[in-house]
Amino acid sequence: MSATHTPFHFRLTAIAAALFCAMAHSAEPLPINVEADNVVGTAEGTTEARGDVQLHRGDINVNAEWATFDQKSNRVTAGDQVEMTRRGDVLKGNQLDYLLDTKYGSLTNPDYTIAQGLGRGDAVKLLFEGDDKYRLADGRFTTCQPGDNAWFLHANELELDYVTNKGIAHSAWLEFKGAPIMYMPWMNFPLNSNRQTGFLAPSFSTNNRNGFEFSTPFYWNIAPNYDFTLTPRYMSRRGVMLGGEFRYMQPDYAGTLKVEGLSNDTVSDSSRSSIVFQHQQALTDRLALSLNVQKVSDDDYFNDFGDRLSVASQTNLPREAVLSYRGDDWQTFGRWQRFQTIQSTANPVDEPYARVPQLGFSATPDWIKGVQLGISAEATEFNHSTKINGSRVWVKPEISMPFIGSYGFIKPKISVHASSYQLRANGPNQVSSTENRTIPIFSVDSGLYFEKESSFGGEEYTQTLEPRAYYAYVPYRDQSKLPNFDSAITDFSFAQMFSENQFSGNDRINDANQLTLALSSRLYESSTGIERVRATIGQRFYFTDQRVTLDAPGRPDEATSSDLLLSLSGQVWRDFMVGYSLQYNARDDSTIRSDINLGWSPGAFRALNMRYVQSRNNNIEQVDFSGQWPLGGGWYAIGRANYSLRDNKALETLGGFEYNAGCWAVRFAAQRYITNDGTFNTNFFALLELGGLGGLGSNPIDVLRQTIPGYTDTYSKVH
C-alpha cells in the first residue's frame, strides 16, 4: 500500500569533495511519497511505515526496513538497514535520525559511494551539524573501485563545512597496501576547487650535491587575490633552507616575490640566498610599469639548488624597470637595466652592458593610403665595469610601398639609420671621443605563389611552389671606431637571409649588395590541412666584398655566394614526423651545420624521438634519444640520453618508470646532467600519487615534459 502526506523538507547533503552524496533542498517544498507494507498515522502527528519502506522526494530515494516521521518536531528516523540514493550516489547505514528544521542529526555506520563511483568509504558515525556542516567519526575514504583497497585516508574525526568549503581532519593517516605510510595530527583541505590554507603534500628527493632533501610547504590563502607559500627545505649535506613565495593579483597589477635563504651552508661554509621580484601594472589604459629584479648570492647557486632548466638558462639575471606608453599608432618606453652575470670557470660569460637608462620610441603613422611609414628611435646610456662607457642615440625612418596579390607580392623599402656616440674612457687603451654614422638602406622583397591540386592513394592533395627573391643594398661605412654595446652576429638561417642586417643590436650595420633566392614547396592534404612535406632551399649571392665585421673575420674575398641552406620537414606518414636542415659550404665541400629530427607518436603515452645535430661553428656533434612507451600492465618506460660524440661523453641522461593503477600511481626517475662549472648533478625522483589527494615525494613531471618531446602525463590531474 502507499500513502502521500503533507509536504515537508528532507535534506542530506554531499559530504566530502568526493566524500558523500547529498539531499539538496529546493526553493519550493516537494511532496514525500512513502510506499511500505504497512503505513500508520496517529493523531499526535506521527507517521510510521514498516516493511520494505521506500521514500521518494525529488531525486532522493530512501529504502529502509522501517521509518517514522514526527510532524511536531519535523524529525525523520529510519532503520535498521537504510539505503539512500541520489544522482548515482549511494549511502548505506544502520539508523538515520534527522531534524529537518535545524538540520542536525546522525547516521550510524555509513557506507558511501559517490560521484558516480569515483569516491567511496565508510565511518562509524555521521553527524549533521547544521546547514551544510558535517562531522564523520572514525571514517575512511578512497577513490579506488569496490574490491580494490589499495589505499585509504583514515581520520578519527573529519569536519566538513560546505558554507566555507573547508574540511579539517584530526588524527589522520594514510594507508597504502595495508601499511600506514604517513600520519598527520591535523590537516585541512578545500571541498571545492578553491585554494585552501594548510600544509601541502610533502616532497622528498635525493641528489649528489645536497644529499637527502625533504620539504613541507605551508600554503596561506590570504585572500582570493593574495597568497603566500612558506617552504622549509631540509638538505642532509647543507642544512635547512627557508623559502617563501608571495603572489598578488589586482585588476590593474599583479606580481610575485620569491625569496630563499640558507644561513649556513655546511658545504661551502657560507650563507646562500636568492630573490626574485616580478611586478606588472597598468597605471592607466595606456601607461604600464614592469619590474623584474633577480639576485643570487653566488655563481654556484643554480648549480647547487636549481634544476636542469635553471642551470641551462640562468646566465644574466636582470634587474630592470620598464615604463611604457602606447598610443594609437605609436609607443614609447623607458628602461633602467642592470645584470648579475653568473660566471663559470669552465664557461666564462662576457658581462653585458647596463642600460642606465634607455629611452625608445616607435611609430607607424597611417598618413598615405597604400604606403607604410615607420620611424624608430632610441637613446641609451651604457655602463660597464671595465669596457668603454658612453651614450648612443639612433633614429631610423623608413618607407615602403607593398603590392600584394593572391599570386604574390613585392615590397620595396627605403630607410636611413643615423646614430651618434658620446664615448668616455674607462680604462687603459681607451679614448674618449664623439662618433657619428649615417647609413641609407634599400631592399626589395618579392615572391610568387603557385598551387595545384592532385590525388594520390585516394587522397586529395594541394601542392604549392613558392619562389622568393630578396635584394638588399647597404653602402659601406667605416665602423671600426664604434664600440660594441649590444651587437652580435646572428646565426645564418632563412630568417637572416631575408633581413637587411646580419648583426643584432644597433652598433654594427653590415655593408651589402646582395640577392637572396629561395624556393619553397608544400604538400598538404586538402581535406585535413595536414602538411605532409615542406621543403625549402635558399642561397644568398654577393656582388661586393664584405668590409664590416665584428669579433671575427668576414667572408673570404673570393666568396660570391653564401652557404646553401636546405630544410625538409613534415608528417610524412601517419604519426611519423621528420625534420632535416643543412647548411652546406660548396666552396670547401663541407657541412657547416646539420640537424636531423625524427619523431613517432602513434598514440597517447607513446613517443619516440631521435635527434642528431652537428655544428662546426659551435664545435658540437651530439645525438639525442628520448621516449615514452607502455610496457603493459599499467607500466610505462621513460628515458632520454643526450650524448656528445665530439667529447665522447653523456651530457644528460634520464631514465625511469611510471605505473598507473587507476586510483593511484607511482613514478621513479633518475637524472644526471652537466652543470655550468663542468661537474655533474645527479637527481633521484620518487612519487606516489593518490587519486584526489595529490602526491607524496618528488614529482619529475616538469623534468619529463622539458626533456622528452611528446611526453604525456600518464596520471592526469583529474584523478
XYZ file of C-alpha atoms in Angstrom:
719
model
C 0.000 0.000 0.000
C 1.073 3.594 -0.377
C 0.301 6.955 1.177
C 1.034 10.601 0.403
C 1.469 13.010 3.332
C 1.750 16.754 3.759
C 4.907 18.094 2.021
C 7.877 18.506 4.281
C 11.529 19.354 3.677
C 14.085 16.478 3.847
C 17.804 17.125 3.139
C 21.014 15.112 3.377
C 23.837 16.931 1.587
C 27.101 15.749 -0.032
C 29.932 15.116 2.331
C 33.473 15.425 1.202
C 34.841 16.558 -2.176
C 34.047 13.097 -3.249
C 33.165 12.043 0.250
C 29.392 11.872 0.202
C 26.043 12.052 -1.508
C 23.563 14.827 -0.770
C 19.945 15.641 -0.311
C 19.527 19.184 -1.610
C 16.594 21.396 -0.581
C 14.683 23.249 -3.246
C 13.065 26.644 -3.255
C 9.574 25.058 -3.120
C 8.745 22.148 -0.748
C 8.295 18.883 -2.572
C 5.829 16.177 -1.510
C 7.191 12.997 0.043
C 5.778 9.728 -1.239
C 6.026 6.711 1.009
C 5.458 3.118 -0.024
C 5.600 0.285 2.512
C 3.930 -2.962 3.526
C 2.285 -1.087 6.406
C 1.773 2.687 6.929
C 0.089 4.007 10.091
C -0.683 7.609 11.040
C -1.501 8.696 14.593
C -3.480 11.610 15.969
C -0.313 13.001 17.543
C 1.112 13.665 14.041
C 3.426 10.692 13.814
C 3.586 8.510 10.714
C 5.056 5.021 10.946
C 5.940 2.795 7.997
C 7.239 -0.760 8.151
C 8.247 -3.472 5.742
C 10.168 -2.628 2.568
C 9.811 1.115 3.123
C 10.513 3.266 0.068
C 10.580 7.029 0.488
C 10.772 9.291 -2.555
C 11.316 13.025 -2.695
C 12.588 14.627 -5.897
C 15.743 12.824 -6.960
C 16.222 11.277 -3.498
C 15.232 7.718 -2.709
C 15.404 6.164 0.758
C 14.880 2.448 1.326
C 14.654 1.052 4.865
C 13.036 -1.693 6.932
C 11.114 0.956 8.894
C 10.733 4.726 9.047
C 8.891 7.286 11.194
C 8.119 10.956 10.762
C 7.133 13.286 13.625
C 5.376 16.343 12.243
C 5.654 18.292 15.528
C 9.464 18.114 15.715
C 9.897 17.651 11.950
C 12.029 14.603 12.711
C 12.729 11.637 10.467
C 14.119 8.333 11.711
C 14.771 5.194 9.692
C 16.376 1.774 10.123
C 17.534 -0.927 10.541
C 19.178 -1.029 7.128
C 18.987 2.319 5.334
C 19.960 2.991 1.747
C 19.771 6.446 0.195
C 20.475 7.181 -3.480
C 20.728 10.464 -5.368
C 22.029 11.028 -8.910
C 24.042 7.813 -8.821
C 25.420 8.362 -5.291
C 24.651 5.661 -2.749
C 24.704 5.944 1.070
C 24.018 2.955 3.277
C 23.760 2.882 7.071
C 22.037 1.329 10.070
C 19.950 4.136 11.538
C 19.081 7.636 10.385
C 17.959 10.335 12.853
C 17.432 13.755 11.262
C 15.791 17.053 12.348
C 14.528 18.771 9.233
C 14.329 22.302 10.705
C 17.723 22.552 12.430
C 19.435 20.102 10.051
C 21.005 18.281 12.965
C 21.080 14.527 13.227
C 23.107 11.365 12.784
C 23.606 8.291 10.624
C 25.306 5.260 12.095
C 27.793 3.076 10.227
C 27.553 4.910 6.908
C 28.968 3.181 3.833
C 29.041 5.501 0.820
C 29.822 5.555 -2.882
C 29.695 8.985 -4.509
C 30.499 10.991 -7.672
C 29.347 8.205 -9.995
C 31.588 5.761 -8.168
C 34.742 7.922 -8.121
C 34.873 8.007 -4.326
C 33.810 5.657 -1.576
C 34.372 4.894 2.096
C 32.791 4.262 5.443
C 32.652 5.561 9.010
C 31.350 4.680 12.450
C 29.030 7.637 12.645
C 27.994 10.682 10.646
C 26.754 13.776 12.475
C 24.743 16.530 10.783
C 25.680 19.842 12.459
C 23.588 22.441 10.709
C 23.144 23.691 7.204
C 25.869 22.084 5.063
C 28.017 21.136 8.066
C 29.016 17.562 8.861
C 31.282 15.522 11.073
C 32.493 11.945 10.471
C 33.752 9.804 13.318
C 36.349 7.123 12.588
C 35.938 7.448 8.816
C 37.981 6.496 5.801
C 37.959 7.459 2.123
C 39.413 6.213 -1.170
C 38.954 6.733 -4.907
C 39.631 3.076 -5.679
C 36.825 0.966 -7.095
C 34.976 -1.526 -4.888
C 37.139 -4.569 -4.343
C 40.339 -2.528 -4.701
C 41.534 -1.426 -1.269
C 44.960 -0.186 -2.341
C 44.794 2.933 -0.179
C 42.617 4.742 2.330
C 42.662 8.071 4.098
C 41.711 7.463 7.727
C 40.646 10.110 10.236
C 39.479 9.851 13.821
C 37.378 12.916 13.172
C 36.576 14.673 9.920
C 34.824 18.063 9.842
C 33.216 19.199 6.604
C 31.873 22.739 6.284
C 30.317 23.457 2.899
C 29.457 27.007 3.946
C 33.169 27.896 3.967
C 34.115 24.942 1.695
C 36.661 23.812 4.239
C 37.477 20.369 5.560
C 39.508 19.504 8.664
C 40.874 16.065 9.541
C 42.057 15.195 13.046
C 44.456 12.334 13.738
C 44.587 11.405 10.058
C 46.805 8.800 8.477
C 47.329 7.264 5.055
C 47.148 3.534 4.465
C 48.773 2.083 1.339
C 48.702 -1.614 0.555
C 47.643 -2.354 4.113
C 50.505 -0.415 5.712
C 50.439 3.087 7.239
C 52.778 5.424 5.324
C 52.085 8.841 6.826
C 50.495 10.286 9.957
C 49.066 13.788 10.169
C 47.824 15.005 13.560
C 45.887 17.765 11.797
C 45.244 18.748 8.220
C 42.784 20.884 6.312
C 41.765 20.814 2.691
C 39.288 22.522 0.315
C 35.976 20.920 -0.528
C 35.925 22.528 -3.983
C 38.485 23.792 -6.482
C 39.317 26.865 -4.420
C 42.665 27.220 -2.716
C 42.742 26.449 0.987
C 45.152 27.387 3.749
C 47.125 24.440 5.092
C 50.110 22.157 4.615
C 50.684 20.904 1.093
C 51.890 17.395 0.284
C 55.465 16.912 1.491
C 58.233 16.410 -1.059
C 61.426 14.390 -0.776
C 64.267 13.569 -3.167
C 67.977 12.898 -3.219
C 70.913 14.122 -5.302
C 74.693 14.062 -5.175
C 75.141 17.746 -4.248
C 72.650 18.137 -1.397
C 72.034 14.589 -0.202
C 68.542 13.728 1.015
C 66.036 16.566 0.634
C 62.716 16.957 2.434
C 60.304 19.895 2.280
C 56.889 20.556 3.816
C 55.287 23.589 2.142
C 52.645 25.565 4.026
C 50.125 27.439 1.905
C 48.356 30.535 3.264
C 45.339 31.649 1.234
C 45.334 35.226 2.491
C 42.562 36.377 0.163
C 41.171 35.347 -3.240
C 43.855 37.520 -4.877
C 46.703 37.088 -2.372
C 48.557 34.001 -1.209
C 51.822 33.006 0.423
C 53.716 29.705 0.422
C 56.349 29.013 3.075
C 58.690 26.113 2.253
C 61.241 24.751 4.722
C 63.708 22.590 2.745
C 65.957 20.224 4.651
C 69.155 19.063 2.884
C 71.185 16.459 4.722
C 74.527 17.769 3.391
C 73.878 21.509 3.675
C 71.253 22.276 6.309
C 67.825 23.895 6.266
C 66.833 26.405 3.600
C 63.773 28.545 4.161
C 61.850 29.783 1.134
C 58.789 31.945 0.697
C 56.691 32.977 -2.281
C 54.128 35.790 -2.103
C 51.739 36.260 -5.023
C 49.241 39.050 -5.538
C 46.757 39.999 -8.232
C 44.545 43.023 -8.706
C 42.627 44.222 -11.764
C 45.425 46.676 -12.608
C 48.524 44.926 -11.273
C 49.979 41.535 -10.362
C 53.299 40.178 -9.219
C 55.404 37.643 -7.362
C 58.050 37.917 -4.649
C 60.125 34.774 -4.088
C 62.925 34.581 -1.512
C 65.127 31.644 -0.477
C 67.871 31.581 2.110
C 70.311 29.197 3.799
C 72.005 30.882 6.744
C 74.946 28.464 6.950
C 75.729 26.091 4.110
C 77.821 23.397 5.760
C 79.465 22.508 2.422
C 80.585 25.997 1.350
C 80.655 27.413 4.900
C 78.741 30.487 3.761
C 75.247 31.898 3.620
C 73.319 31.306 0.366
C 70.261 33.179 -0.867
C 68.198 34.230 -3.861
C 65.462 36.754 -4.550
C 63.073 37.206 -7.468
C 60.620 40.101 -7.636
C 58.409 40.497 -10.708
C 55.649 43.085 -10.987
C 53.390 44.215 -13.854
C 50.998 47.116 -13.523
C 48.659 49.062 -15.804
C 48.920 52.601 -14.406
C 46.345 53.795 -16.955
C 44.750 52.321 -20.067
C 47.923 53.236 -21.998
C 50.664 53.556 -19.369
C 52.262 50.358 -17.978
C 55.002 49.557 -15.464
C 57.106 46.393 -15.298
C 59.672 45.445 -12.647
C 61.978 42.425 -12.757
C 64.627 42.072 -10.041
C 66.621 38.848 -9.644
C 69.686 38.165 -7.496
C 71.592 35.184 -6.126
C 74.318 35.125 -3.521
C 76.963 33.370 -5.638
C 77.791 31.903 -9.053
C 77.146 28.293 -7.976
C 73.653 28.895 -6.595
C 71.732 27.368 -9.524
C 74.240 24.529 -9.852
C 73.601 23.579 -6.224
C 69.911 24.384 -5.745
C 68.357 24.701 -9.222
C 67.006 22.187 -11.685
C 68.234 21.370 -15.180
C 66.300 24.244 -16.764
C 67.581 26.920 -14.383
C 71.170 25.704 -14.753
C 70.955 25.981 -18.530
C 69.027 29.265 -18.787
C 70.144 31.441 -15.869
C 73.241 33.338 -17.011
C 72.431 37.048 -16.806
C 69.949 37.858 -14.040
C 68.114 41.099 -14.863
C 67.411 43.991 -12.540
C 65.224 46.262 -14.569
C 62.295 48.648 -14.511
C 60.335 49.479 -17.657
C 57.774 52.258 -18.050
C 55.906 52.107 -21.369
C 53.181 54.143 -23.049
C 51.096 53.012 -26.009
C 49.426 55.498 -28.326
C 47.092 54.872 -31.262
C 49.894 54.352 -33.803
C 52.966 54.994 -31.692
C 54.597 53.785 -28.491
C 57.446 54.792 -26.231
C 59.274 53.283 -23.270
C 61.903 53.992 -20.646
C 64.109 51.257 -19.184
C 66.652 51.080 -16.375
C 68.524 47.770 -16.630
C 71.474 46.063 -14.994
C 72.516 42.420 -14.782
C 74.118 39.987 -12.405
C 76.231 37.695 -14.572
C 76.609 34.105 -13.356
C 80.212 33.202 -14.088
C 81.730 29.767 -14.516
C 85.392 28.825 -14.691
C 84.530 26.191 -17.301
C 82.291 28.535 -19.344
C 83.156 32.202 -18.706
C 80.494 34.691 -19.747
C 81.016 38.219 -21.065
C 79.251 40.703 -18.813
C 76.651 42.712 -20.765
C 76.393 46.489 -20.633
C 73.963 48.126 -18.240
C 71.385 50.466 -19.768
C 71.014 53.360 -17.323
C 68.703 54.497 -18.788
C 67.310 53.513 -22.187
C 64.585 55.551 -23.908
C 62.800 54.241 -27.003
C 60.155 55.453 -29.440
C 58.445 53.948 -32.495
C 55.549 54.962 -34.701
C 53.716 53.693 -37.782
C 51.556 56.604 -38.919
C 48.857 55.881 -41.478
C 49.196 59.105 -43.431
C 49.244 57.873 -47.054
C 46.995 55.097 -48.333
C 48.995 52.169 -49.695
C 52.236 53.465 -48.190
C 53.736 52.078 -44.972
C 55.599 54.684 -42.928
C 57.624 53.979 -39.827
C 60.149 55.537 -37.526
C 62.133 54.093 -34.611
C 64.469 55.919 -32.267
C 66.437 55.181 -29.129
C 68.697 56.985 -26.673
C 70.728 54.871 -24.232
C 73.409 55.418 -21.613
C 75.685 52.337 -21.496
C 77.758 51.466 -18.448
C 80.330 48.709 -17.887
C 82.819 47.946 -15.133
C 85.844 47.570 -17.449
C 84.871 48.463 -21.032
C 84.472 51.898 -22.564
C 81.295 53.699 -21.468
C 79.132 56.181 -23.295
C 75.789 57.162 -24.748
C 74.234 56.249 -28.079
C 71.380 57.900 -29.929
C 69.949 56.491 -33.139
C 66.935 57.107 -35.337
C 65.651 55.067 -38.268
C 62.844 56.398 -40.507
C 61.569 54.063 -43.231
C 59.034 53.993 -46.035
C 57.718 51.085 -48.099
C 55.020 50.595 -50.722
C 53.939 46.936 -50.798
C 51.980 45.423 -53.671
C 50.179 42.270 -52.558
C 48.002 39.966 -54.635
C 46.686 36.439 -54.462
C 49.503 35.286 -56.729
C 52.422 37.043 -54.986
C 53.865 40.227 -53.531
C 56.580 42.844 -53.973
C 57.696 45.156 -51.188
C 60.300 47.863 -51.847
C 61.599 49.673 -48.763
C 63.949 52.599 -48.105
C 65.278 53.534 -44.667
C 68.068 55.560 -43.082
C 69.909 54.515 -39.924
C 71.559 57.522 -38.254
C 73.427 57.221 -34.959
C 75.650 59.319 -32.707
C 78.011 58.215 -29.911
C 79.484 60.118 -26.966
C 82.231 57.815 -25.632
C 84.079 58.040 -22.289
C 87.308 56.226 -21.490
C 87.016 53.777 -18.611
C 90.466 52.191 -18.520
C 93.830 51.921 -20.268
C 93.964 51.970 -24.078
C 90.561 53.652 -24.195
C 89.956 57.081 -25.739
C 87.041 59.438 -25.204
C 85.508 60.585 -28.484
C 82.412 61.533 -30.439
C 81.415 59.315 -33.348
C 78.619 59.611 -35.911
C 77.289 57.252 -38.557
C 74.569 57.603 -41.198
C 73.667 54.716 -43.488
C 70.925 54.567 -46.138
C 69.350 51.137 -46.636
C 67.401 49.872 -49.634
C 65.686 46.499 -50.024
C 63.112 44.776 -52.227
C 61.323 41.631 -51.070
C 59.239 39.697 -53.598
C 57.586 36.336 -54.009
C 55.156 34.331 -56.110
C 52.656 31.686 -55.117
C 51.532 28.772 -57.298
C 49.451 25.774 -56.340
C 47.834 22.779 -57.980
C 45.508 20.007 -56.907
C 46.475 16.361 -57.239
C 45.434 12.967 -55.912
C 47.431 10.038 -54.677
C 46.337 6.844 -52.971
C 42.737 8.010 -52.882
C 43.620 11.246 -51.049
C 43.329 14.762 -52.451
C 46.443 16.921 -52.036
C 47.416 20.521 -52.671
C 50.962 21.233 -53.791
C 52.481 24.710 -53.743
C 55.512 26.273 -55.363
C 56.718 29.497 -53.737
C 59.772 31.244 -55.224
C 61.096 34.280 -53.327
C 63.740 36.887 -54.114
C 65.163 39.488 -51.735
C 67.632 42.197 -52.698
C 69.410 44.453 -50.182
C 71.803 47.323 -50.731
C 73.640 48.980 -47.832
C 76.664 51.184 -48.643
C 79.870 50.728 -46.668
C 80.544 52.978 -43.660
C 83.664 52.639 -41.518
C 82.522 51.450 -38.080
C 85.868 50.353 -36.653
C 85.877 53.225 -34.132
C 82.455 52.404 -32.801
C 82.125 50.365 -29.600
C 80.070 47.223 -29.356
C 77.397 47.874 -26.757
C 74.780 45.330 -27.819
C 75.563 43.856 -31.255
C 76.307 40.247 -32.155
C 76.334 38.285 -35.377
C 73.175 36.259 -35.808
C 73.114 32.611 -36.819
C 72.888 32.085 -40.549
C 69.326 30.974 -41.240
C 66.434 31.551 -43.608
C 65.278 34.438 -41.400
C 68.706 36.075 -41.595
C 68.872 35.577 -45.373
C 65.791 37.773 -45.764
C 66.963 40.567 -43.452
C 68.889 43.763 -44.103
C 71.438 43.309 -41.346
C 73.292 40.165 -40.263
C 74.039 41.747 -36.868
C 71.667 42.092 -33.953
C 71.602 45.323 -31.966
C 72.496 48.710 -33.433
C 76.282 49.073 -33.221
C 77.040 47.263 -36.467
C 75.199 47.694 -39.770
C 76.641 45.448 -42.452
C 77.501 46.706 -45.907
C 75.551 44.749 -48.509
C 74.945 44.431 -52.203
C 73.344 41.032 -52.307
C 70.495 38.960 -53.640
C 68.817 36.082 -51.838
C 66.971 33.446 -53.842
C 64.835 30.744 -52.268
C 62.290 28.189 -53.359
C 59.717 26.537 -51.112
C 57.180 23.824 -51.802
C 54.488 22.328 -49.605
C 52.325 19.260 -49.971
C 49.311 19.021 -47.702
C 46.070 17.099 -47.547
C 43.244 19.197 -48.959
C 40.623 17.808 -46.568
C 42.545 17.937 -43.288
C 45.279 20.504 -43.881
C 47.913 18.082 -42.582
C 51.244 19.135 -44.051
C 52.936 16.018 -45.355
C 56.041 17.671 -46.806
C 57.596 21.134 -46.644
C 60.871 21.738 -48.482
C 62.894 24.950 -48.767
C 66.230 25.711 -50.387
C 67.937 29.082 -50.457
C 71.206 30.892 -51.044
C 72.495 34.452 -50.929
C 74.641 35.906 -53.740
C 77.137 38.725 -53.135
C 78.046 41.393 -55.678
C 80.670 43.111 -53.469
C 83.091 42.036 -50.743
C 82.086 42.364 -47.096
C 84.015 45.011 -45.149
C 82.079 45.447 -41.877
C 82.872 42.679 -39.375
C 82.536 42.008 -35.655
C 84.818 39.846 -33.477
C 85.606 37.571 -36.442
C 86.904 37.903 -39.982
C 84.342 38.461 -42.720
C 83.671 36.106 -45.558
C 86.571 35.367 -47.937
C 87.094 37.864 -50.762
C 86.642 35.143 -53.356
C 83.250 34.162 -51.930
C 80.477 35.221 -54.286
C 77.723 33.298 -52.532
C 76.733 32.197 -49.071
C 76.419 28.696 -47.746
C 73.480 26.751 -49.115
C 70.527 26.294 -46.749
C 68.174 23.353 -47.073
C 65.274 22.285 -44.889
C 62.843 19.394 -45.159
C 60.056 18.581 -42.721
C 56.581 17.144 -42.454
C 54.299 14.457 -41.150
C 55.387 12.057 -43.835
C 53.412 9.005 -42.691
C 50.644 8.741 -40.126
C 52.193 9.929 -36.856
C 55.797 9.894 -38.058
C 57.449 13.336 -38.153
C 60.682 14.175 -39.954
C 62.780 17.308 -39.784
C 66.069 17.932 -41.565
C 68.131 21.108 -42.009
C 71.502 21.582 -43.654
C 73.987 24.408 -44.029
C 76.451 23.430 -46.742
C 79.634 25.226 -47.862
C 80.066 24.467 -51.564
C 83.476 26.195 -51.741
C 85.026 23.829 -49.205
C 82.652 20.949 -49.923
C 81.889 20.756 -46.203
C 78.875 20.649 -43.924
C 78.744 23.635 -41.562
C 75.632 22.602 -39.683
C 73.173 19.749 -39.946
C 70.189 18.793 -37.833
C 68.073 15.644 -38.149
C 64.884 15.170 -36.118
C 62.753 12.037 -36.135
C 59.625 11.648 -34.064
C 56.931 8.996 -33.822
C 53.826 9.428 -31.647
C 51.291 6.756 -32.642
C 49.016 7.420 -29.657
C 48.679 8.545 -26.072
C 51.693 7.734 -23.886
C 53.684 6.700 -26.953
C 56.522 8.874 -28.197
C 59.923 8.043 -29.654
C 62.393 10.759 -30.687
C 65.838 10.912 -32.205
C 67.943 13.963 -32.999
C 71.379 14.396 -34.470
C 72.976 17.848 -34.551
C 76.396 18.868 -35.830
C 77.803 22.400 -35.963
C 81.315 23.425 -36.902
C 80.688 26.986 -35.702
C 79.747 25.846 -32.195
C 82.120 22.870 -32.211
C 79.438 20.367 -31.274
C 78.287 16.995 -32.524
C 75.569 15.425 -30.451
C 72.949 12.714 -30.652
C 69.782 12.690 -28.564
C 67.333 9.826 -27.938
C 64.176 10.163 -25.865
C 60.868 8.434 -25.477
C 57.882 7.212 -23.510
C 56.326 3.814 -24.141
C 53.829 1.470 -22.430
C 55.208 -1.839 -21.219
C 51.844 -3.409 -20.366
C 50.016 -3.961 -17.124
C 49.890 -0.230 -16.405
C 53.682 0.215 -16.591
C 55.420 2.824 -18.780
C 59.079 3.376 -19.535
C 60.580 6.859 -19.927
C 64.079 7.897 -20.886
C 66.423 10.330 -22.556
C 70.107 10.292 -23.480
C 71.994 13.318 -24.832
C 75.490 12.257 -25.913
C 78.391 14.341 -27.225
C 80.176 12.466 -29.993
C 82.947 15.063 -30.045
C 83.657 14.790 -26.305
C 82.754 11.101 -26.116
C 80.576 11.571 -23.019
C 76.958 11.815 -21.995
C 75.756 15.362 -21.330
C 72.421 14.322 -19.879
C 70.762 11.006 -19.113
C 67.335 10.333 -17.678
C 65.535 7.067 -17.092
C 62.589 5.831 -15.133
C 59.280 4.014 -14.907
C 55.687 5.003 -14.290
C 52.832 2.850 -13.089
C 49.134 3.747 -13.304
C 46.794 1.623 -11.214
C 43.729 3.791 -11.793
C 43.243 5.174 -8.284
C 46.964 5.529 -7.582
C 50.233 5.786 -9.470
C 53.974 5.768 -8.856
C 56.852 7.400 -10.731
C 60.536 6.590 -10.419
C 63.191 8.543 -12.315
C 66.895 9.337 -12.162
C 68.574 12.232 -13.970
C 72.212 13.154 -14.495
C 73.265 16.339 -16.290
C 76.295 18.564 -16.661
C 76.316 21.980 -14.957
C 77.919 25.274 -15.908
C 81.022 24.511 -13.857
C 81.660 21.270 -15.783
C 80.580 18.945 -12.964
C 77.543 16.663 -12.954
C 74.352 16.745 -10.913
C 72.503 13.517 -10.195
C 68.878 13.648 -9.037
C 66.573 10.839 -7.972
C 62.790 11.192 -8.078
C 60.134 9.029 -6.434
C 56.457 9.936 -6.267
C 53.347 8.169 -5.032
C 50.134 9.766 -6.315
C 46.782 9.008 -4.699
C 43.718 9.964 -6.716
C 42.023 13.034 -5.280
C 44.670 13.670 -2.609
C 47.812 14.580 -4.561
C 51.290 13.137 -4.442
C 53.912 12.205 -1.893
C 57.538 12.545 -2.911
C 59.395 14.436 -5.608
C 57.465 14.879 -8.840
C 59.551 14.545 -12.031
C 56.677 15.595 -14.312
C 58.184 19.008 -15.198
C 61.546 17.401 -15.956
C 59.873 14.823 -18.200
C 57.954 17.472 -20.147
C 61.105 19.546 -20.659
C 63.330 16.703 -21.803
C 61.036 14.318 -23.725
C 59.189 15.812 -26.738
C 55.657 14.462 -26.923
C 55.595 13.249 -23.313
C 52.077 12.746 -21.918
C 51.202 12.605 -18.234
C 50.140 9.024 -17.528
C 48.228 10.052 -14.410
C 46.202 13.163 -15.108
C 45.350 15.771 -12.508
C 41.693 14.825 -12.855
C 42.238 11.764 -10.664
